[in-house]
mmCIF file of C-alpha atoms in Angstrom:
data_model
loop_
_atom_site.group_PDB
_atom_site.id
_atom_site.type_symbol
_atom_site.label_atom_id
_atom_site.label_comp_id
_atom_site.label_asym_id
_atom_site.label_seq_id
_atom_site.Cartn_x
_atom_site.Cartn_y
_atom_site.Cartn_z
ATOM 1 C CA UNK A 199 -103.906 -35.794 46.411
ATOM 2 C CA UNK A 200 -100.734 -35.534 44.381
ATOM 3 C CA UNK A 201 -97.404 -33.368 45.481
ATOM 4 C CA UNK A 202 -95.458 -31.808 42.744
ATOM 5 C CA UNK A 203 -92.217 -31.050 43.853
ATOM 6 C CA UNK A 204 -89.166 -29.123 42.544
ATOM 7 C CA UNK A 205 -91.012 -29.576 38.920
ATOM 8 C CA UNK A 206 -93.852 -30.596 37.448
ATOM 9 C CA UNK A 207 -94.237 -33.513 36.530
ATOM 10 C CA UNK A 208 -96.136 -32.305 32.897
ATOM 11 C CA UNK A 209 -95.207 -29.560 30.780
ATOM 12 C CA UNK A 210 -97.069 -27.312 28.353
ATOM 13 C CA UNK A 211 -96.406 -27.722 24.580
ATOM 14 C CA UNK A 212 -94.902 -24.816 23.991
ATOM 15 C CA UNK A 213 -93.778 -26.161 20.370
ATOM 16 C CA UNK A 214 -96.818 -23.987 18.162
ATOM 17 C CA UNK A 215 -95.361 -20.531 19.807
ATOM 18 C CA UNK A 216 -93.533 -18.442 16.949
ATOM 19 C CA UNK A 217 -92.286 -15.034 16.578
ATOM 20 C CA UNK A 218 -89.411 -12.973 14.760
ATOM 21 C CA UNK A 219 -86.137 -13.181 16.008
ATOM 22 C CA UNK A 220 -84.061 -9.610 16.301
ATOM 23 C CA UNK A 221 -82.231 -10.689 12.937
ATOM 24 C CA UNK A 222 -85.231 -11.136 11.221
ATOM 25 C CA UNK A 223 -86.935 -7.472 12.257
ATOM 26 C CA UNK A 224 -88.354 -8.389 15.281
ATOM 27 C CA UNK A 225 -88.803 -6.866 19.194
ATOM 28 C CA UNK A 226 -88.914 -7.724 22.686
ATOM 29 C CA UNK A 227 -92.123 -6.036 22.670
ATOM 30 C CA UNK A 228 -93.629 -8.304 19.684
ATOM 31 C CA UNK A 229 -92.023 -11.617 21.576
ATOM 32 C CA UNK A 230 -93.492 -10.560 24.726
ATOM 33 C CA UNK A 231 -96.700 -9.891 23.244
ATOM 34 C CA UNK A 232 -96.810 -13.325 21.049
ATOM 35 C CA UNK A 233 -95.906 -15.399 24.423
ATOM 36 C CA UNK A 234 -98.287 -13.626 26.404
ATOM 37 C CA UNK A 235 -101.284 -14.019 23.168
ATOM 38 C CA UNK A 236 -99.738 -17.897 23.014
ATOM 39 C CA UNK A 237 -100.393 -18.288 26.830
ATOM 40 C CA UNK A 238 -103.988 -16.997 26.600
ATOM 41 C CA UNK A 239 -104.568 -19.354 23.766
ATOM 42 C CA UNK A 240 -103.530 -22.277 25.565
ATOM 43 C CA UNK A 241 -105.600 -21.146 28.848
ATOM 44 C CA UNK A 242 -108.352 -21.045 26.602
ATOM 45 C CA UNK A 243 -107.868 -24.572 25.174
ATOM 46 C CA UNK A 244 -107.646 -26.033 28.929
ATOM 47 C CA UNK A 245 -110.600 -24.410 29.706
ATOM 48 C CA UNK A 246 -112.717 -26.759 27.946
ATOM 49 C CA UNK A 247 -110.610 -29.636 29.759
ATOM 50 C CA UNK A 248 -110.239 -31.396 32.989
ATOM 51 C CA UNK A 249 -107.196 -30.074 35.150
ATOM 52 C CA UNK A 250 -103.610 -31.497 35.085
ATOM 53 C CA UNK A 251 -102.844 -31.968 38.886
ATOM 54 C CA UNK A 252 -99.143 -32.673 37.716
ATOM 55 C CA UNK A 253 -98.929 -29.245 35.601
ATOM 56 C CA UNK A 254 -98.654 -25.109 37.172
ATOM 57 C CA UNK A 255 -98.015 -22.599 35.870
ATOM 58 C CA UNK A 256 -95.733 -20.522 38.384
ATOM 59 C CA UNK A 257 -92.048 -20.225 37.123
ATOM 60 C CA UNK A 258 -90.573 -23.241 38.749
ATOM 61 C CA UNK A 259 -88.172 -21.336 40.704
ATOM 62 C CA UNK A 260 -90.399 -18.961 42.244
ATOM 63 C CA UNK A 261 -90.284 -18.823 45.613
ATOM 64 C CA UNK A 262 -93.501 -20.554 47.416
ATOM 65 C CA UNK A 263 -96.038 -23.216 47.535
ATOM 66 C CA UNK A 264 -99.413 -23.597 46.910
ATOM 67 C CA UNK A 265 -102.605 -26.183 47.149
ATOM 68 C CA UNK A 266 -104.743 -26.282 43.855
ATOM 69 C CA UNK A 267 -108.005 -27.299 45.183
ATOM 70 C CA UNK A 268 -109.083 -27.865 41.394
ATOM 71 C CA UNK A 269 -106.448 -30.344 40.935
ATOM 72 C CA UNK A 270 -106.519 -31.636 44.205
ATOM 73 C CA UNK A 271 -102.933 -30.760 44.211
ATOM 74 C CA UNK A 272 -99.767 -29.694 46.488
ATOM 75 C CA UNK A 273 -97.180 -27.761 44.495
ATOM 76 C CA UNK A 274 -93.746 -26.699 46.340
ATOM 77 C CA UNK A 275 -91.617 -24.615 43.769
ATOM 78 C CA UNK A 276 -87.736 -25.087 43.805
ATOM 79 C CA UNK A 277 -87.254 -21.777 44.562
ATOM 80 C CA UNK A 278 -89.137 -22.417 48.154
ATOM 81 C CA UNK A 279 -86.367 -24.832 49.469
ATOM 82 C CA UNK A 280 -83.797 -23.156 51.034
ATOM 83 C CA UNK A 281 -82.563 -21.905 53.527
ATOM 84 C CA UNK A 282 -84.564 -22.764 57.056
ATOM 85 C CA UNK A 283 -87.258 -24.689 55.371
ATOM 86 C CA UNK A 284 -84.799 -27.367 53.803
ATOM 87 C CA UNK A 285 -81.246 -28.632 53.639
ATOM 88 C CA UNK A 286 -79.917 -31.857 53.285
ATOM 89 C CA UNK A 287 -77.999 -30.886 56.659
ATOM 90 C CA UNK A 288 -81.192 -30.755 58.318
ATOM 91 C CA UNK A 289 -81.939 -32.889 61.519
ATOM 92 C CA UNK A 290 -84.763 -34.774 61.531
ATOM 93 C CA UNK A 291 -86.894 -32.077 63.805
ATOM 94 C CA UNK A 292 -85.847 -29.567 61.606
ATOM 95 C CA UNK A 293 -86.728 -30.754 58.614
ATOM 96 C CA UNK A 294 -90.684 -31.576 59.958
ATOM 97 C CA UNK A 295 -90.463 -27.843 61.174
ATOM 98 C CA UNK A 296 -89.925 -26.631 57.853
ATOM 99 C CA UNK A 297 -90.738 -28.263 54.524
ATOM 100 C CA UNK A 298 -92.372 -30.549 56.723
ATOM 101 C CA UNK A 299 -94.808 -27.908 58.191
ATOM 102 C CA UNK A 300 -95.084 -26.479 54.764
ATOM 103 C CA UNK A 301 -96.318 -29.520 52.929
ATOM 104 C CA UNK A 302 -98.715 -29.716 55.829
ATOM 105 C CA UNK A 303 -99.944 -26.447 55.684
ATOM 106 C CA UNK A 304 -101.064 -26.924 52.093
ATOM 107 C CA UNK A 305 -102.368 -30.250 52.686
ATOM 108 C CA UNK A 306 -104.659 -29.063 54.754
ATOM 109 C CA UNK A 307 -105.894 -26.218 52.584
ATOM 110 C CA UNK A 308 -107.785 -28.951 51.184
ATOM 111 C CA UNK A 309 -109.882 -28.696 54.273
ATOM 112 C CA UNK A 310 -110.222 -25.298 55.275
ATOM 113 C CA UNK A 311 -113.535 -23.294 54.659
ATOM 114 C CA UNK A 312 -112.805 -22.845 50.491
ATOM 115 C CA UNK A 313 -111.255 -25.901 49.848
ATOM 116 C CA UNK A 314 -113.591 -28.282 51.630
ATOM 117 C CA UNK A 315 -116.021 -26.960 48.848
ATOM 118 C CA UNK A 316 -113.944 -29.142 46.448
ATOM 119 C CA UNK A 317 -114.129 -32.932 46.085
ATOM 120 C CA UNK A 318 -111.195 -35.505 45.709
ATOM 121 C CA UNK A 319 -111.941 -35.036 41.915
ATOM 122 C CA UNK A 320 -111.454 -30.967 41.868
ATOM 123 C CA UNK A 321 -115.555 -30.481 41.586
ATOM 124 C CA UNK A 322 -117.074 -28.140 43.388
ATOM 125 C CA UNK A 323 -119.206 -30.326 45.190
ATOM 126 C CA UNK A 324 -120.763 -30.637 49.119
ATOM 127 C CA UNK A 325 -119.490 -33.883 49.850
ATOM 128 C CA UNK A 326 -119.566 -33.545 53.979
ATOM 129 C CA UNK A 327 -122.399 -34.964 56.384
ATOM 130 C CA UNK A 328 -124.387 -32.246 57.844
ATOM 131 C CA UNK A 329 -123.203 -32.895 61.733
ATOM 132 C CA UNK A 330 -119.479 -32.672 60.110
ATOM 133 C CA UNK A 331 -119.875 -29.115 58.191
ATOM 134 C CA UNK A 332 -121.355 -28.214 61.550
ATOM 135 C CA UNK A 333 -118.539 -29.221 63.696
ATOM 136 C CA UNK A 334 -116.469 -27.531 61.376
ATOM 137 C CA UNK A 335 -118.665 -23.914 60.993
ATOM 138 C CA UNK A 336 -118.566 -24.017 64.765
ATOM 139 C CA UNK A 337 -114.622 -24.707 65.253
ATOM 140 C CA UNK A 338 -114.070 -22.074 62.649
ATOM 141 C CA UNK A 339 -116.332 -19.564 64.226
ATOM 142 C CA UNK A 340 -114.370 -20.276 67.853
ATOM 143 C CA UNK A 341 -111.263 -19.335 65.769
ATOM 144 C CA UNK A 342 -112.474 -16.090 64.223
ATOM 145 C CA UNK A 343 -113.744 -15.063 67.632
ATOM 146 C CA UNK A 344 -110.068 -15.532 69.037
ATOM 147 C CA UNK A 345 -108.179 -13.977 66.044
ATOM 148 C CA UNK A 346 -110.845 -10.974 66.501
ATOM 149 C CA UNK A 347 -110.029 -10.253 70.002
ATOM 150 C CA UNK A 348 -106.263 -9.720 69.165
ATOM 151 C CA UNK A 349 -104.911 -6.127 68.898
ATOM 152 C CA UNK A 350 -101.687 -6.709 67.499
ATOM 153 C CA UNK A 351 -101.109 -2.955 65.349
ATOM 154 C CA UNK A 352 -100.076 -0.311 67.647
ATOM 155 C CA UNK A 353 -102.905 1.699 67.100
ATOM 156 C CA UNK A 354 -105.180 -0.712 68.973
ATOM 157 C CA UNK A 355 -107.385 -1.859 65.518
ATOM 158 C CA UNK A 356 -108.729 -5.151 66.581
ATOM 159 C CA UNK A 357 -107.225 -8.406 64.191
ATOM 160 C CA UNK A 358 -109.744 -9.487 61.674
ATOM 161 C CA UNK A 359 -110.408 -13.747 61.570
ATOM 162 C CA UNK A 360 -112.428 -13.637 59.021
ATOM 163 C CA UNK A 361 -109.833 -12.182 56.683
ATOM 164 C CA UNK A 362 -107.107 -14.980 58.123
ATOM 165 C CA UNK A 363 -109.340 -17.376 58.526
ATOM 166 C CA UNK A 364 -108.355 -20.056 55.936
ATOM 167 C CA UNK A 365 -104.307 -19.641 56.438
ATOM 168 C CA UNK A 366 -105.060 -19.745 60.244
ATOM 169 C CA UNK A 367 -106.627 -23.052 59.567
ATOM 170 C CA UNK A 368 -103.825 -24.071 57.289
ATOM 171 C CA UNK A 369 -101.241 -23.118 60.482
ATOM 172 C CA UNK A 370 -103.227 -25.161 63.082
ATOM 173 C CA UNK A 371 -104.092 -28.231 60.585
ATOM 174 C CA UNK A 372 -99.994 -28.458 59.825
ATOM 175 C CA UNK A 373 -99.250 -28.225 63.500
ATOM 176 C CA UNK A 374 -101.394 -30.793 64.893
ATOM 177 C CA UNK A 375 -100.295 -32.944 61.941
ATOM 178 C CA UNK A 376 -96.262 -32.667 62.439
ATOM 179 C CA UNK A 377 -97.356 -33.143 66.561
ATOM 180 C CA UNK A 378 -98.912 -36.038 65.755
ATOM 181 C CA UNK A 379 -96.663 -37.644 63.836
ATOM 182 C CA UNK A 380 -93.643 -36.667 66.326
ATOM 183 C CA UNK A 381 -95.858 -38.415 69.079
ATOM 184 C CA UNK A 382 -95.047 -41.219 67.333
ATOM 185 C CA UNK A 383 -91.465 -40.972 66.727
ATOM 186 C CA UNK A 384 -89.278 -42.558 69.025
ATOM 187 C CA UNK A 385 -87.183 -39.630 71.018
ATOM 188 C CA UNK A 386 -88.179 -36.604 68.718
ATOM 189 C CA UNK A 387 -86.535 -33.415 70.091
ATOM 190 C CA UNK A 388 -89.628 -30.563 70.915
ATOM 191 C CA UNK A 389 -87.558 -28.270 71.778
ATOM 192 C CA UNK A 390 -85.450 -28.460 68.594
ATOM 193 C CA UNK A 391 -88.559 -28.618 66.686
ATOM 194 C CA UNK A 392 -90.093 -25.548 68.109
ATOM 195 C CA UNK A 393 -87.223 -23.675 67.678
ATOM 196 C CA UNK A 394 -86.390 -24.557 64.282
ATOM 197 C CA UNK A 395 -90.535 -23.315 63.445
ATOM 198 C CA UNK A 396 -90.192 -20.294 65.010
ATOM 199 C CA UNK A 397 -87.196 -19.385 62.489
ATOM 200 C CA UNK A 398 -89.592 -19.641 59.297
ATOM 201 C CA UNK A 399 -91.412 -16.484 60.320
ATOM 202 C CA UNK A 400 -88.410 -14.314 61.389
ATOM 203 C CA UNK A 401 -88.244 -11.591 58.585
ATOM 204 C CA UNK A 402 -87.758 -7.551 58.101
ATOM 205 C CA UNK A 403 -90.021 -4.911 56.636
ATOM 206 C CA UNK A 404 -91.191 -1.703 56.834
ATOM 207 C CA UNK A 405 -93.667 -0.480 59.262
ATOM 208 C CA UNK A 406 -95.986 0.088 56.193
ATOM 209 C CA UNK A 407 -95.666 -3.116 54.620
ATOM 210 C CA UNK A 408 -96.190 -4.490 58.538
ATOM 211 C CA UNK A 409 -99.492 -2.467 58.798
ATOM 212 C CA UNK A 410 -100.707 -3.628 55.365
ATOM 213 C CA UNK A 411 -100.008 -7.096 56.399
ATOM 214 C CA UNK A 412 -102.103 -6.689 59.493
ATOM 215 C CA UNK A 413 -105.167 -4.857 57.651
ATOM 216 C CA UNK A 414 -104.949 -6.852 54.348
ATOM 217 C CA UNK A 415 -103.657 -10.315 53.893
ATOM 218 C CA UNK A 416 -104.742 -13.259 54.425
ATOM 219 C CA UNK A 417 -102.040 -14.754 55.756
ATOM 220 C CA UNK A 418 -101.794 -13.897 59.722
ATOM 221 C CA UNK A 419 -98.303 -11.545 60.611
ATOM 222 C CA UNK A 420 -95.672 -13.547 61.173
ATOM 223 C CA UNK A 421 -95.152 -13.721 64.827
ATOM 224 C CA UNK A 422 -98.975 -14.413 65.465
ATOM 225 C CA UNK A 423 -98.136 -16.947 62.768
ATOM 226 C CA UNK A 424 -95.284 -18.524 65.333
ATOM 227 C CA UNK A 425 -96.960 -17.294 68.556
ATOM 228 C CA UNK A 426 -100.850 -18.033 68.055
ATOM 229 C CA UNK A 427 -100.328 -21.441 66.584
ATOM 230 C CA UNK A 428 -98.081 -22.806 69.252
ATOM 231 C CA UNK A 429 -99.719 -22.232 72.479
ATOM 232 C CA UNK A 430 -102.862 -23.997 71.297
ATOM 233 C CA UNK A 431 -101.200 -27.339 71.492
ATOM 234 C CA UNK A 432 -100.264 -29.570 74.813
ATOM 235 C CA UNK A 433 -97.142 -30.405 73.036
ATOM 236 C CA UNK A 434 -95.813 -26.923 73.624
ATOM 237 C CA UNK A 435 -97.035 -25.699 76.819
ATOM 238 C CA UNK A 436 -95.441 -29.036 78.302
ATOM 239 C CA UNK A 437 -92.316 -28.652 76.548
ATOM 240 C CA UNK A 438 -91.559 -25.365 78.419
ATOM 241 C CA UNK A 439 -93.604 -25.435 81.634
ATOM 242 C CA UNK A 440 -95.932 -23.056 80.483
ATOM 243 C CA UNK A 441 -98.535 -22.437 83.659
ATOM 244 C CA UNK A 442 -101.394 -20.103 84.128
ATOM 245 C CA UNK A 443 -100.509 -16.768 84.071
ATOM 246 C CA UNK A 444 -97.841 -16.952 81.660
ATOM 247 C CA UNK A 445 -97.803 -14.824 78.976
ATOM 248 C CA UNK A 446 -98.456 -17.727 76.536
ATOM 249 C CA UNK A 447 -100.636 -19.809 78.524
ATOM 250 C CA UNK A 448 -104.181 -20.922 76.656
ATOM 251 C CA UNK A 449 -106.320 -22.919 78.792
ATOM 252 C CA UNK A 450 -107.274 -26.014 77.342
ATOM 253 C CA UNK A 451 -110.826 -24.936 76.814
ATOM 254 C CA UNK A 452 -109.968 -21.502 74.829
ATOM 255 C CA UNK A 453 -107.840 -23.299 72.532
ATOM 256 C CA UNK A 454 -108.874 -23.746 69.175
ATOM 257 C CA UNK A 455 -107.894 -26.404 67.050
ATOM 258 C CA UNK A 456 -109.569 -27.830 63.512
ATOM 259 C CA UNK A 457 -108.512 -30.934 63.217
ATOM 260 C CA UNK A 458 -106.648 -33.522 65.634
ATOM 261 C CA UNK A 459 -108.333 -32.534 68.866
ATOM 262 C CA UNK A 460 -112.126 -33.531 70.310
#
């Protein structure tokens, strides 16, 4: 798997692109159109050729990140680092909580239920034993049942885990890879680290871009993002005495996990 970060590490030949310049009679309507004709021609030449994993296409300062199960490939855009998820003022628990968790998160895109379809190579190719796919299905199916019986919209609707499904995987594969690496870091801080994770999902919008978040993306809402992931792990119902009958108690058997746990 290769991480691009900041930049890629390739970059389209942009050298064949021509148009008029204002002086010479032409418009920002002709440019656009010539860059965006150019850009379809070169899509079209690639097409016929194995993926670049060091090569994307996103502007490099737009903000997020991204796995390219074709290319086998991590991509974290400049744009992404800043703020809670990186600075070089960052302790060591903060940094694992957020480009840390981030990097892991797409890592393990490679591994949730579309990008498992993909090989090392980028082929779309079943390359699992049959008693690990069905491991998997039923893991996956324990965590669609639990996303399902959430009701987090205020009209009661019932969440849907098969829309979240594959981010939800993402959020539990980074967090039981960051826990396992703190587990082996001599005096790592929990409660800094869970503190510092719960800041990447604090945000503000409007109650209608809230609701379309809840009915249409894929991506869990943000506090079920922060709240869900964290109580299925030892690691964080120890670090604040979390007993039964606490509002964020899971028992060990109706926790779901995907990878790092029997």
């Amino acid at each position: 798997m290769i991480l691009n970060a900041v930049y890629p590490n390739s970059k389209e030949d942009w050298s064949e692109l021509t148009f008029r310049t204002r002086p010479e009679g032409g418009t920002l309507i002709e440019a656009d159109y010539e860059i965006r004709r150019f850009k379809q021609e070169l899509r079209r030449r690639s097409s016929y050729e194995k993926p670049d994993p060091t090569m994307w296409d996103l502007p490099w300062g737009t903000s997020n990140a991204s796995y390219d199960p074709q290319c086998n490939s991590i991509n974290v855009y400049a744009g992404f680092l800043t703020g809670d998820l990186y600075r070089e003022d960052m302790t060591r628990e903060e940094l694992m909580a957020g480009v840390g968790m981030v990097i892991a998160h797409e890592l393990s895109h490679a591994f949730d239920t579309k990008g498992s379809k993909y090989d090392e190579t980028g082929a779309l190719r079943d390359w699992w034993t049959e008693a690990d796919q069905q491991a998997f299905d039923r893991r996956v199916e324990k965590l669609i049942a639990y996303y399902d019986r959430l009701h987090p919209w205020k009209d009661g609707s019932s969440y849907s885990g098969t829309l979240v499904q594959q981010e939800a995987i993402a959020d539990l594969g980074a967090m039981a890879c960051i826990l396992r690496i703190a587990k082996k870091t001599e005096g790592f801080d929990y409660d800094a680290f869970f503190r510092a994770f719960t800041k990447l999902r604090r945000c503000k919008m409007t109650e209608t871009a809230m609701e379309n978040r809840f009915r249409t993306n894929p991506h869990p809402m943000d506090h079920l993002r922060v709240n869900v992931v964290a109580a299925q792990f030892p690691e964080f119902q120890e670090t604040y005495d979390i007993r039964p009958g606490d509002g964020m108690y899971v028992a060990p058997e109706d926790r779901i996990t995907i990878w790092g746990a029997s």
